Tab-separated table of C-alpha atoms and ligand atoms in Angstrom:
chain	number	residue	atom	x	y	z
A	1	MET	CA	6.526	-36.659	11.525
A	2	SER	CA	8.740	-33.697	12.180
A	3	PHE	CA	11.880	-32.089	10.825
A	4	LYS	CA	14.150	-34.727	9.302
A	5	GLU	CA	17.226	-35.640	11.254
A	6	GLN	CA	19.478	-34.113	8.589
A	7	PHE	CA	17.447	-30.863	8.440
A	8	LEU	CA	19.919	-27.999	8.032
A	9	TRP	CA	19.381	-25.273	10.633
A	10	GLY	CA	21.524	-22.270	9.852
A	11	ALA	CA	22.027	-18.564	9.429
A	12	SER	CA	23.000	-16.287	6.600
A	13	SER	CA	24.901	-13.149	5.636
A	14	ALA	CA	26.108	-11.317	2.515
A	15	ALA	CA	29.609	-10.061	1.779
A	16	TYR	CA	28.976	-6.322	1.457
A	17	GLN	CA	26.772	-6.315	4.537
A	18	ILE	CA	29.280	-7.777	7.015
A	19	GLU	CA	32.793	-8.091	5.591
A	20	GLY	CA	34.138	-4.519	5.567
A	21	GLY	CA	37.753	-4.511	4.381
A	22	PHE	CA	36.416	-2.668	1.345
A	23	ASP	CA	39.885	-2.113	-0.130
A	24	ALA	CA	41.880	-4.607	1.937
A	25	ASP	CA	44.580	-6.765	0.376
A	26	GLY	CA	43.900	-5.869	-3.245
A	27	LYS	CA	40.094	-5.935	-3.284
A	28	GLY	CA	38.564	-3.892	-6.116
A	29	PRO	CA	35.478	-1.670	-5.758
A	30	GLY	CA	32.031	-3.105	-6.217
A	31	ILE	CA	29.052	-0.959	-7.251
A	32	TRP	CA	28.112	-0.359	-3.610
A	33	ASP	CA	31.677	0.723	-2.758
A	34	ALA	CA	31.948	3.018	-5.752
A	35	LEU	CA	28.455	4.495	-5.861
A	36	GLY	CA	27.104	4.212	-2.313
A	37	HIS	CA	29.031	7.124	-0.823
A	38	LYS	CA	27.221	9.889	-2.687
A	39	PRO	CA	25.147	11.895	-0.157
A	40	GLY	CA	21.606	10.647	0.208
A	41	ARG	CA	22.270	7.136	-1.014
A	42	ILE	CA	22.955	5.299	2.237
A	43	ALA	CA	21.143	6.580	5.325
A	44	ARG	CA	23.096	8.983	7.524
A	45	GLY	CA	26.081	8.786	5.179
A	46	GLU	CA	26.899	5.286	6.447
A	47	SER	CA	28.533	2.574	4.321
A	48	GLY	CA	29.735	-1.007	4.319
A	49	ASP	CA	33.389	0.118	4.318
A	50	ILE	CA	33.997	-1.466	7.722
A	51	ALA	CA	30.621	-3.066	8.506
A	52	CYS	CA	31.258	-5.883	11.029
A	53	ASP	CA	34.872	-6.197	9.878
A	54	HIS	CA	34.141	-9.877	9.386
A	55	TYR	CA	36.991	-9.964	6.847
A	56	HIS	CA	39.454	-9.596	9.728
A	57	ARG	CA	37.360	-11.258	12.458
A	58	TYR	CA	35.945	-14.323	10.719
A	59	GLN	CA	37.555	-16.710	13.198
A	60	GLU	CA	35.818	-15.077	16.147
A	61	ASP	CA	32.572	-15.103	14.156
A	62	VAL	CA	32.792	-18.783	13.304
A	63	ALA	CA	33.446	-19.540	16.989
A	64	LEU	CA	30.196	-17.703	17.838
A	65	MET	CA	28.332	-19.620	15.116
A	66	LYS	CA	29.613	-22.811	16.697
A	67	GLU	CA	28.398	-21.647	20.098
A	68	ILE	CA	24.935	-21.092	18.582
A	69	GLY	CA	25.161	-24.591	17.133
A	70	LEU	CA	24.581	-23.770	13.449
A	71	LYS	CA	24.544	-26.726	11.103
A	72	HIS	CA	25.110	-24.566	8.051
A	73	TYR	CA	26.207	-21.030	7.326
A	74	ARG	CA	25.253	-19.246	4.123
A	75	PHE	CA	27.596	-16.476	2.981
A	76	SER	CA	28.242	-14.721	-0.313
A	77	ILE	CA	31.453	-14.197	-2.210
A	78	SER	CA	32.459	-10.659	-3.060
A	79	TRP	CA	33.243	-10.847	-6.765
A	80	PRO	CA	35.506	-7.743	-6.692
A	81	ARG	CA	37.420	-9.167	-3.720
A	82	ILE	CA	38.595	-12.111	-5.756
A	83	MET	CA	38.662	-10.397	-9.171
A	84	PRO	CA	39.248	-6.677	-8.612
A	85	LYS	CA	38.269	-5.757	-12.159
A	86	GLY	CA	35.678	-8.491	-12.519
A	87	THR	CA	37.554	-10.495	-15.162
A	88	GLY	CA	41.191	-11.347	-15.866
A	89	GLU	CA	43.511	-11.059	-12.931
A	90	THR	CA	42.552	-12.754	-9.677
A	91	ASN	CA	43.440	-11.573	-6.209
A	92	PRO	CA	45.051	-14.477	-4.333
A	93	LYS	CA	44.474	-12.811	-0.961
A	94	GLY	CA	40.753	-12.605	-1.680
A	95	LEU	CA	40.546	-16.263	-2.630
A	96	GLU	CA	42.573	-17.132	0.450
A	97	PHE	CA	40.056	-15.356	2.680
A	98	TYR	CA	37.165	-17.526	1.460
A	99	SER	CA	39.298	-20.629	1.536
A	100	ASN	CA	40.230	-19.952	5.171
A	101	LEU	CA	36.622	-19.196	6.042
A	102	VAL	CA	35.505	-22.526	4.584
A	103	ASP	CA	38.232	-24.383	6.499
A	104	GLU	CA	37.280	-22.631	9.709
A	105	LEU	CA	33.608	-23.545	9.208
A	106	LEU	CA	34.361	-27.168	8.436
A	107	ALA	CA	36.617	-27.435	11.476
A	108	ALA	CA	33.711	-26.091	13.562
A	109	GLY	CA	31.354	-28.708	12.090
A	110	ILE	CA	29.357	-26.101	10.140
A	111	GLU	CA	28.498	-26.768	6.509
A	112	PRO	CA	29.266	-23.843	4.177
A	113	MET	CA	26.636	-22.685	1.693
A	114	VAL	CA	27.964	-20.311	-0.965
A	115	THR	CA	25.946	-17.583	-2.695
A	116	LEU	CA	27.756	-16.488	-5.832
A	117	TYR	CA	25.973	-13.188	-6.446
A	118	HIS	CA	24.536	-11.148	-3.605
A	119	TRP	CA	24.365	-7.801	-5.358
A	120	ASN	CA	27.900	-6.351	-5.415
A	121	MET	CA	28.980	-6.366	-9.066
A	122	PRO	CA	32.568	-5.233	-9.731
A	123	TYR	CA	32.411	-1.522	-10.564
A	124	ALA	CA	34.774	-1.997	-13.525
A	125	LEU	CA	32.187	-4.284	-15.147
A	126	PHE	CA	29.314	-1.951	-14.400
A	127	GLN	CA	31.245	0.779	-16.206
A	128	GLN	CA	31.281	-1.454	-19.268
A	129	GLY	CA	27.508	-1.929	-19.186
A	130	GLY	CA	27.096	-4.364	-16.300
A	131	TRP	CA	24.282	-6.891	-16.738
A	132	LEU	CA	23.245	-5.188	-19.973
A	133	HIS	CA	26.486	-6.153	-21.666
A	134	PRO	CA	26.090	-9.178	-23.959
A	135	ASP	CA	29.247	-10.686	-22.442
A	136	SER	CA	28.061	-10.327	-18.848
A	137	SER	CA	27.115	-14.004	-18.513
A	138	CYS	CA	30.637	-14.944	-19.707
A	139	TRP	CA	32.184	-12.609	-17.124
A	140	PHE	CA	30.131	-14.351	-14.466
A	141	GLU	CA	31.159	-17.760	-15.768
A	142	GLU	CA	34.832	-16.790	-15.502
A	143	TYR	CA	34.368	-15.601	-11.925
A	144	VAL	CA	32.408	-18.696	-10.919
A	145	SER	CA	35.147	-20.931	-12.360
A	146	GLN	CA	37.647	-19.265	-10.028
A	147	VAL	CA	35.426	-19.782	-7.015
A	148	VAL	CA	34.660	-23.388	-7.864
A	149	SER	CA	38.276	-24.322	-8.495
A	150	THR	CA	39.224	-22.846	-5.099
A	151	LEU	CA	36.321	-24.036	-2.934
A	152	GLY	CA	34.720	-26.835	-4.935
A	153	SER	CA	36.352	-29.743	-3.156
A	154	ARG	CA	35.048	-28.495	0.207
A	155	VAL	CA	31.644	-26.969	-0.602
A	156	ARG	CA	28.515	-28.955	-1.428
A	157	LEU	CA	25.754	-26.301	-1.250
A	158	TRP	CA	25.666	-23.630	-3.984
A	159	LEU	CA	23.312	-20.778	-4.819
A	160	THR	CA	23.857	-18.808	-8.015
A	161	PHE	CA	21.850	-15.574	-7.554
A	162	ASN	CA	20.299	-14.037	-4.482
A	163	GLU	CA	16.919	-12.441	-5.165
A	164	PRO	CA	17.182	-11.233	-8.748
A	165	GLN	CA	13.760	-9.705	-8.044
A	166	MET	CA	15.106	-7.383	-5.382
A	167	PHE	CA	18.350	-6.236	-6.899
A	168	MET	CA	16.676	-5.454	-10.197
A	169	PHE	CA	13.655	-3.784	-8.638
A	170	LEU	CA	15.568	-1.709	-6.087
A	171	GLY	CA	18.776	-1.104	-8.025
A	172	TYR	CA	17.657	-0.829	-11.646
A	173	GLN	CA	14.004	0.182	-11.485
A	174	MET	CA	13.478	2.226	-8.314
A	175	GLY	CA	17.052	3.501	-8.182
A	176	VAL	CA	17.344	3.210	-4.394
A	177	HIS	CA	20.045	0.517	-4.302
A	178	ALA	CA	23.352	0.437	-6.191
A	179	PRO	CA	23.819	1.197	-9.028
A	180	PHE	CA	20.907	3.656	-8.462
A	181	GLU	CA	19.519	3.357	-11.977
A	182	HIS	CA	16.063	3.662	-13.552
A	183	TYR	CA	15.965	1.199	-16.426
A	184	SER	CA	13.208	0.878	-18.993
A	185	ASP	CA	11.270	-2.370	-19.463
A	186	GLU	CA	13.427	-3.091	-22.534
A	187	GLN	CA	16.571	-2.833	-20.450
A	188	LEU	CA	15.076	-4.973	-17.690
A	189	LEU	CA	14.209	-7.620	-20.270
A	190	ALA	CA	17.750	-7.591	-21.649
A	191	MET	CA	19.132	-7.808	-18.135
A	192	THR	CA	16.863	-10.733	-17.238
A	193	ARG	CA	18.102	-12.552	-20.318
A	194	ASN	CA	21.748	-12.117	-19.333
A	195	ILE	CA	21.142	-13.060	-15.706
A	196	LEU	CA	19.326	-16.257	-16.657
A	197	LEU	CA	22.207	-17.172	-18.963
A	198	ALA	CA	24.697	-16.328	-16.212
A	199	HIS	CA	22.776	-18.595	-13.845
A	200	GLY	CA	22.892	-21.395	-16.422
A	201	LYS	CA	26.603	-20.983	-17.081
A	202	ALA	CA	27.309	-21.026	-13.346
A	203	VAL	CA	25.309	-24.232	-12.860
A	204	LYS	CA	27.231	-25.810	-15.724
A	205	VAL	CA	30.603	-24.874	-14.232
A	206	ILE	CA	29.676	-26.229	-10.810
A	207	ARG	CA	28.148	-29.439	-12.172
A	208	LYS	CA	31.093	-30.086	-14.474
A	209	ALA	CA	33.529	-29.763	-11.601
A	210	LEU	CA	31.552	-31.478	-8.855
A	211	GLY	CA	28.935	-33.649	-10.534
A	212	ASP	CA	26.091	-34.807	-8.328
A	213	ARG	CA	28.098	-34.112	-5.205
A	214	ALA	CA	27.016	-30.488	-5.578
A	215	LEU	CA	23.536	-29.399	-4.503
A	216	ILE	CA	22.662	-26.323	-6.527
A	217	SER	CA	19.841	-23.809	-6.647
A	218	PHE	CA	19.236	-20.048	-6.578
A	219	SER	CA	17.375	-17.893	-4.059
A	220	PRO	CA	14.488	-15.946	-5.507
A	221	THR	CA	12.000	-14.018	-3.408
A	222	GLY	CA	8.526	-12.772	-4.205
A	223	ASP	CA	5.100	-12.532	-2.672
A	224	THR	CA	3.462	-15.597	-1.199
A	225	PHE	CA	-0.165	-15.070	-0.369
A	226	VAL	CA	-1.848	-16.817	2.525
A	227	PRO	CA	-5.380	-18.180	2.165
A	228	ALA	CA	-7.993	-16.302	4.163
A	229	GLU	CA	-9.450	-19.609	5.331
A	230	GLU	CA	-8.612	-23.253	4.791
A	231	THR	CA	-11.186	-24.022	2.154
A	232	PRO	CA	-10.151	-25.468	-1.245
A	233	GLU	CA	-11.345	-22.260	-2.973
A	234	ALA	CA	-9.381	-19.888	-0.744
A	235	ILE	CA	-6.274	-22.070	-0.949
A	236	GLN	CA	-6.498	-22.142	-4.726
A	237	ALA	CA	-6.998	-18.375	-4.864
A	238	ALA	CA	-3.920	-17.739	-2.702
A	239	TYR	CA	-1.864	-20.172	-4.778
A	240	ASP	CA	-2.928	-18.544	-8.053
A	241	LYS	CA	-2.201	-15.092	-6.706
A	242	SER	CA	1.261	-16.231	-5.562
A	243	LEU	CA	1.992	-17.356	-9.116
A	244	SER	CA	0.629	-14.347	-10.922
A	245	MET	CA	3.057	-11.755	-12.237
A	246	GLY	CA	1.185	-8.603	-11.255
A	247	GLU	CA	2.371	-5.145	-12.247
A	248	GLN	CA	5.990	-5.510	-11.162
A	249	PHE	CA	6.909	-8.353	-13.460
A	250	ILE	CA	10.547	-8.570	-12.359
A	251	PHE	CA	9.376	-8.866	-8.754
A	252	SER	CA	7.232	-11.933	-9.352
A	253	ASN	CA	8.018	-15.538	-8.469
A	254	THR	CA	7.228	-17.119	-11.810
A	255	TRP	CA	9.160	-14.627	-13.964
A	256	TRP	CA	12.336	-16.155	-12.529
A	257	ALA	CA	11.429	-19.631	-11.359
A	258	ASP	CA	9.439	-20.833	-14.382
A	259	PRO	CA	12.266	-20.377	-16.917
A	260	VAL	CA	14.773	-21.933	-14.548
A	261	PHE	CA	12.663	-24.931	-13.534
A	262	PHE	CA	10.267	-25.355	-16.467
A	263	GLY	CA	12.175	-23.948	-19.438
A	264	ARG	CA	9.503	-21.401	-20.295
A	265	PHE	CA	8.232	-18.007	-19.189
A	266	PRO	CA	4.732	-17.678	-17.742
A	267	GLN	CA	2.011	-17.070	-20.338
A	268	GLU	CA	1.301	-13.738	-18.638
A	269	ALA	CA	4.768	-12.576	-19.686
A	270	HIS	CA	4.074	-13.350	-23.328
A	271	ASP	CA	0.680	-11.643	-23.101
A	272	ARG	CA	2.291	-8.583	-21.652
A	273	PHE	CA	5.347	-8.214	-23.864
A	274	GLY	CA	4.259	-9.869	-27.125
A	275	ASP	CA	7.067	-9.770	-29.650
A	276	ARG	CA	9.253	-7.752	-27.276
A	277	MET	CA	9.462	-10.875	-25.124
A	278	ILE	CA	12.839	-12.485	-24.400
A	279	SER	CA	13.697	-15.322	-26.737
A	280	PHE	CA	16.255	-18.054	-26.239
A	281	SER	CA	17.619	-20.540	-28.753
A	282	GLU	CA	17.158	-24.205	-27.919
A	283	GLU	CA	20.743	-24.379	-26.775
A	284	GLU	CA	20.284	-21.370	-24.506
A	285	TRP	CA	17.143	-22.848	-22.979
A	286	ALA	CA	19.060	-26.019	-22.225
A	287	LEU	CA	21.606	-23.899	-20.366
A	288	VAL	CA	19.028	-21.956	-18.366
A	289	THR	CA	17.032	-25.033	-17.388
A	290	GLN	CA	19.627	-27.431	-16.113
A	291	LYS	CA	18.720	-29.722	-13.277
A	292	LEU	CA	18.678	-28.037	-9.880
A	293	ASP	CA	18.595	-30.004	-6.667
A	294	PHE	CA	16.198	-28.055	-4.481
A	295	PHE	CA	13.910	-25.031	-4.511
A	296	SER	CA	15.263	-22.334	-2.231
A	297	TYR	CA	13.668	-18.972	-1.528
A	298	ASN	CA	13.781	-16.011	0.823
A	299	ILE	CA	10.650	-14.983	2.676
A	300	TYR	CA	9.841	-12.482	5.404
A	301	GLN	CA	6.136	-11.797	5.173
A	302	SER	CA	2.966	-12.205	3.185
A	303	MET	CA	1.404	-9.146	1.633
A	304	ALA	CA	-2.171	-10.050	2.509
A	305	SER	CA	-4.387	-13.054	2.363
A	306	PHE	CA	-6.553	-13.971	-0.564
A	307	GLY	CA	-9.857	-15.741	-0.797
A	308	PRO	CA	-12.050	-16.742	-3.731
A	309	HIS	CA	-13.217	-13.134	-4.125
A	310	GLY	CA	-9.786	-11.517	-4.014
A	311	LEU	CA	-8.313	-9.681	-1.072
A	312	GLU	CA	-10.202	-11.012	1.921
A	313	ASN	CA	-7.967	-10.551	4.827
A	314	PRO	CA	-6.224	-7.185	4.805
A	315	GLU	CA	-5.981	-7.389	8.585
A	316	TYR	CA	-2.225	-7.911	8.464
A	317	GLU	CA	-1.973	-4.188	7.989
A	318	TYR	CA	-4.361	-2.768	10.546
A	319	PRO	CA	-3.285	0.300	12.532
A	320	GLY	CA	-0.707	-0.740	15.087
A	321	CYS	CA	-0.324	-4.280	13.732
A	322	PRO	CA	2.820	-6.284	14.620
A	323	MET	CA	5.546	-4.899	12.381
A	324	THR	CA	9.295	-5.085	12.073
A	325	THR	CA	11.456	-1.951	11.961
A	326	ALA	CA	11.676	-2.531	8.189
A	327	ASN	CA	7.885	-1.956	8.216
A	328	TRP	CA	7.105	-5.534	7.295
A	329	CYS	CA	4.011	-7.169	8.756
A	330	VAL	CA	4.563	-10.238	10.896
A	331	VAL	CA	2.767	-13.127	9.146
A	332	PRO	CA	4.099	-16.454	10.493
A	333	GLU	CA	1.768	-18.573	8.317
A	334	CYS	CA	3.695	-17.558	5.215
A	335	LEU	CA	6.364	-20.132	6.079
A	336	TYR	CA	3.876	-22.982	5.940
A	337	TRP	CA	2.046	-21.832	2.833
A	338	SER	CA	5.179	-20.967	0.882
A	339	ALA	CA	6.698	-24.395	1.620
A	340	ARG	CA	3.461	-26.057	0.568
A	341	PHE	CA	2.926	-23.998	-2.589
A	342	TRP	CA	6.528	-24.114	-3.829
A	343	SER	CA	7.046	-27.811	-3.211
A	344	GLU	CA	3.776	-28.508	-4.985
A	345	ARG	CA	4.669	-26.362	-7.982
A	346	TYR	CA	8.330	-27.199	-8.473
A	347	GLN	CA	8.304	-30.756	-7.065
A	348	LEU	CA	11.626	-30.374	-5.300
A	349	PRO	CA	12.807	-30.311	-1.690
A	350	VAL	CA	12.340	-26.839	-0.236
A	351	PHE	CA	15.019	-24.756	1.495
A	352	VAL	CA	14.227	-21.419	3.180
A	353	THR	CA	17.455	-19.515	2.558
A	354	GLU	CA	16.378	-16.278	4.312
A	355	ASN	CA	13.848	-15.352	6.943
A	356	GLY	CA	14.249	-13.034	9.899
A	357	VAL	CA	13.199	-9.894	11.712
A	358	SER	CA	14.702	-6.430	12.054
A	359	LEU	CA	14.350	-4.836	15.472
A	360	MET	CA	16.146	-2.186	17.501
A	361	ASP	CA	18.212	-4.204	19.923
A	362	TRP	CA	20.715	-2.811	22.378
A	363	VAL	CA	22.959	-4.095	25.156
A	364	SER	CA	21.061	-3.990	28.455
A	365	LEU	CA	22.417	-2.869	31.814
A	366	ASP	CA	23.218	-6.488	32.633
A	367	GLY	CA	25.453	-6.744	29.553
A	368	ALA	CA	23.125	-9.109	27.675
A	369	VAL	CA	21.014	-8.398	24.611
A	370	HIS	CA	17.400	-9.252	25.383
A	371	ASP	CA	15.309	-9.602	22.243
A	372	PRO	CA	12.071	-11.335	23.276
A	373	LEU	CA	10.312	-10.163	20.121
A	374	ARG	CA	12.815	-11.976	17.904
A	375	ILE	CA	12.337	-15.154	19.946
A	376	ASP	CA	8.578	-14.817	19.588
A	377	PHE	CA	8.899	-14.117	15.858
A	378	LEU	CA	11.071	-17.184	15.383
A	379	ALA	CA	8.891	-19.439	17.522
A	380	ARG	CA	5.879	-18.425	15.461
A	381	TYR	CA	7.490	-18.649	12.026
A	382	LEU	CA	9.249	-21.919	12.793
A	383	GLY	CA	6.112	-23.326	14.441
A	384	CYS	CA	4.359	-22.720	11.122
A	385	LEU	CA	7.193	-24.289	9.159
A	386	LYS	CA	6.959	-27.307	11.423
A	387	ARG	CA	3.438	-27.914	10.191
A	388	ALA	CA	4.909	-28.363	6.705
A	389	ALA	CA	7.424	-30.871	8.114
A	390	ASP	CA	4.663	-32.670	10.019
A	391	GLU	CA	2.648	-32.993	6.826
A	392	GLY	CA	5.582	-34.641	5.078
A	393	ILE	CA	6.600	-31.744	2.822
A	394	ASP	CA	10.211	-32.331	1.861
A	395	LEU	CA	12.138	-29.604	3.739
A	396	MET	CA	15.910	-29.369	3.475
A	397	GLY	CA	16.732	-26.468	5.723
A	398	TYR	CA	16.067	-23.086	7.260
A	399	THR	CA	18.489	-20.163	7.239
A	400	TYR	CA	17.947	-17.276	9.635
A	401	TRP	CA	18.779	-13.828	8.257
A	402	ASN	CA	21.268	-12.579	9.538
A	403	ILE	CA	23.846	-14.284	11.706
A	404	MET	CA	24.893	-10.825	12.986
A	405	ASP	CA	23.730	-7.221	12.802
A	406	GLU	CA	24.810	-5.868	9.448
A	407	CYS	CA	24.820	-2.935	7.059
A	408	GLU	CA	21.259	-2.952	5.767
A	409	TRP	CA	22.164	-1.691	2.279
A	410	ALA	CA	20.688	1.804	1.774
A	411	GLY	CA	19.218	1.633	5.283
A	412	GLY	CA	22.612	1.640	7.008
A	413	TYR	CA	22.886	0.298	10.550
A	414	LYS	CA	19.588	1.227	12.190
A	415	ASP	CA	17.667	-2.015	11.599
A	416	ARG	CA	19.188	-5.005	13.321
A	417	TYR	CA	18.490	-8.531	12.101
A	418	GLY	CA	21.283	-10.439	13.836
A	419	LEU	CA	21.347	-13.343	16.249
A	420	ILE	CA	24.610	-11.694	17.309
A	421	HIS	CA	24.621	-8.042	18.334
A	422	VAL	CA	27.431	-5.878	16.944
A	423	ASP	CA	28.428	-2.585	18.556
A	424	PHE	CA	29.491	-0.718	15.441
A	425	ARG	CA	31.781	1.622	17.403
A	426	THR	CA	33.887	-1.099	18.977
A	427	LEU	CA	32.830	-4.085	16.817
A	428	LYS	CA	32.234	-6.060	20.010
A	429	ARG	CA	29.964	-9.039	19.433
A	430	THR	CA	27.338	-10.336	21.895
A	431	ILE	CA	25.108	-13.329	21.234
A	432	LYS	CA	21.544	-12.139	21.743
A	433	ASP	CA	18.995	-14.090	23.801
A	434	SER	CA	17.514	-15.241	20.476
A	435	GLY	CA	20.862	-16.783	19.496
A	436	HIS	CA	20.864	-18.843	22.692
A	437	TRP	CA	17.208	-19.752	22.134
A	438	TYR	CA	17.942	-20.821	18.547
A	439	ARG	CA	20.647	-23.126	19.850
A	440	ARG	CA	17.991	-25.030	21.797
A	441	VAL	CA	15.774	-25.248	18.686
A	442	ILE	CA	18.675	-26.743	16.752
A	443	GLU	CA	19.614	-29.179	19.535
A	444	THR	CA	16.042	-30.426	19.823
A	445	ASN	CA	15.472	-30.336	16.042
A	446	GLY	CA	12.442	-28.100	16.504
A	447	GLU	CA	10.593	-30.523	18.788
A	448	GLU	CA	9.585	-27.836	21.304
A	449	LEU	CA	8.213	-25.338	18.790
A	450	PRO	CA	4.583	-24.258	19.166
A	451	SER	CA	1.890	-25.809	17.019
A	452	TYR	CA	0.691	-24.050	13.866
A	453	ARG	CA	-2.565	-23.126	15.589
A	454	GLU	CA	-0.761	-21.394	18.441
A	455	ALA	CA	1.951	-19.887	16.251
A	456	ALA	CA	-0.323	-18.397	13.626
A	457	GLN	CA	-2.649	-16.760	16.155
A	458	MET	CA	-1.483	-13.136	16.350
B	501	LIG	C1	16.801	-9.636	1.526
B	501	LIG	C2	18.247	-9.573	1.129
B	501	LIG	O1	16.047	-8.954	0.570
B	501	LIG	O2	16.404	-9.124	2.734
B	501	LIG	C3	19.179	-9.152	2.237
B	501	LIG	O3	18.700	-10.752	0.520
B	501	LIG	C4	18.537	-8.050	3.063
B	501	LIG	O4	20.423	-8.784	1.705
B	501	LIG	C5	17.283	-8.601	3.706
B	501	LIG	O5	19.410	-7.537	4.002
B	501	LIG	C6	16.540	-7.576	4.541
B	501	LIG	O6	15.962	-6.599	3.753
B	501	LIG	P1	15.863	-5.060	4.077
B	501	LIG	O7	14.834	-4.505	3.130
B	501	LIG	O8	15.464	-4.893	5.492
B	501	LIG	O9	17.204	-4.488	3.790
């Protein structure tokens, strides 16, 4: 066996990180636009104001995606671009942009995949309480209805939220991402409640409009632990550890995925919060737990490997170990184990909606962008994913993060993830060597990837 013929090879982006046009054609401010400019918040005083200027250059970008041979492209909608104040009036120019983008993709033979919330809440709504406001799920529902009525007839793949773990942890607990807040556990619980309801209302809107034609999920992230050795005990220990909530409850896998897929929170959550725990009425549970069509997730690394006696393999973080510029260890096996663990737990086809590597790429003297480390990273990670395909795990697709170099949130422009290099002075695009290499992977449907044994050996 190998990757299925209809396996969706693709690449991803997020609105704030590539679009620019921060106030173009009636767009309203999002929390990153309004709060990110304060000194010290985004590295070197940078911002996503212009970013890759994808808003004005999307046609050129889609042509490059076509050259790379993408089968799908995942992008997010900027809520304040289409509803400048978050609710009420819509901005026709904003809707037109996404409509044109979808047409351009379809004409290029690339399937669009829409993320509805990738972290840029309209500032006007944040000023009214944001995700803490009891009406926030209704605001989201109104916004999603606009998107679905504009794009629904042409878009099949939908994701409600991108990584609730990360935007809550970084933005509302650590205070290092917009809106730069430090919420208490009580506030994080209230926010979780509203986000789960917002997810449910979004699913309902999409399903009502598109029925089973739509394939819907959301994209959580969280730690997947890799077994120290392939014994039943070590595998079980790594699986259990991947499911456990740990200290950072909002960062865990099960805090988000269990309510959505099983209609209940993990027991650990009840043990921890007791009568402070979130409660839903029966009707609300039904909303939160509607049928989803696949299990998608974002994954870049594994924290460490676990055996029957706990942490057994801390060698991922030895001095001088392979690391990305984001300081993430390179652990290719995590793609195999995550696919295996998540398909086993949630019994759905699996879709990797983000995976990639940040490096410091530049244009060489010969005018090309040589990024052998990204090619090696991809060969290894995809070689490990191929093992899951070979073993018959139901895999729907793989989405490289990011299609092009982008504004890395609070990190600014230093770390480059793209398959396409962007010179942020001139906005000139150059497909990197890895982009050309990925084209071959897509054309051959992964047939030439290394075996798991070779790929995992670092
Ligand atoms: C994911 C996000 O967490 O990882 C992306 O969905 C982000 O938006 C990517 O850019 C890379 O993360 P980082 O920490 O390098 O910014």
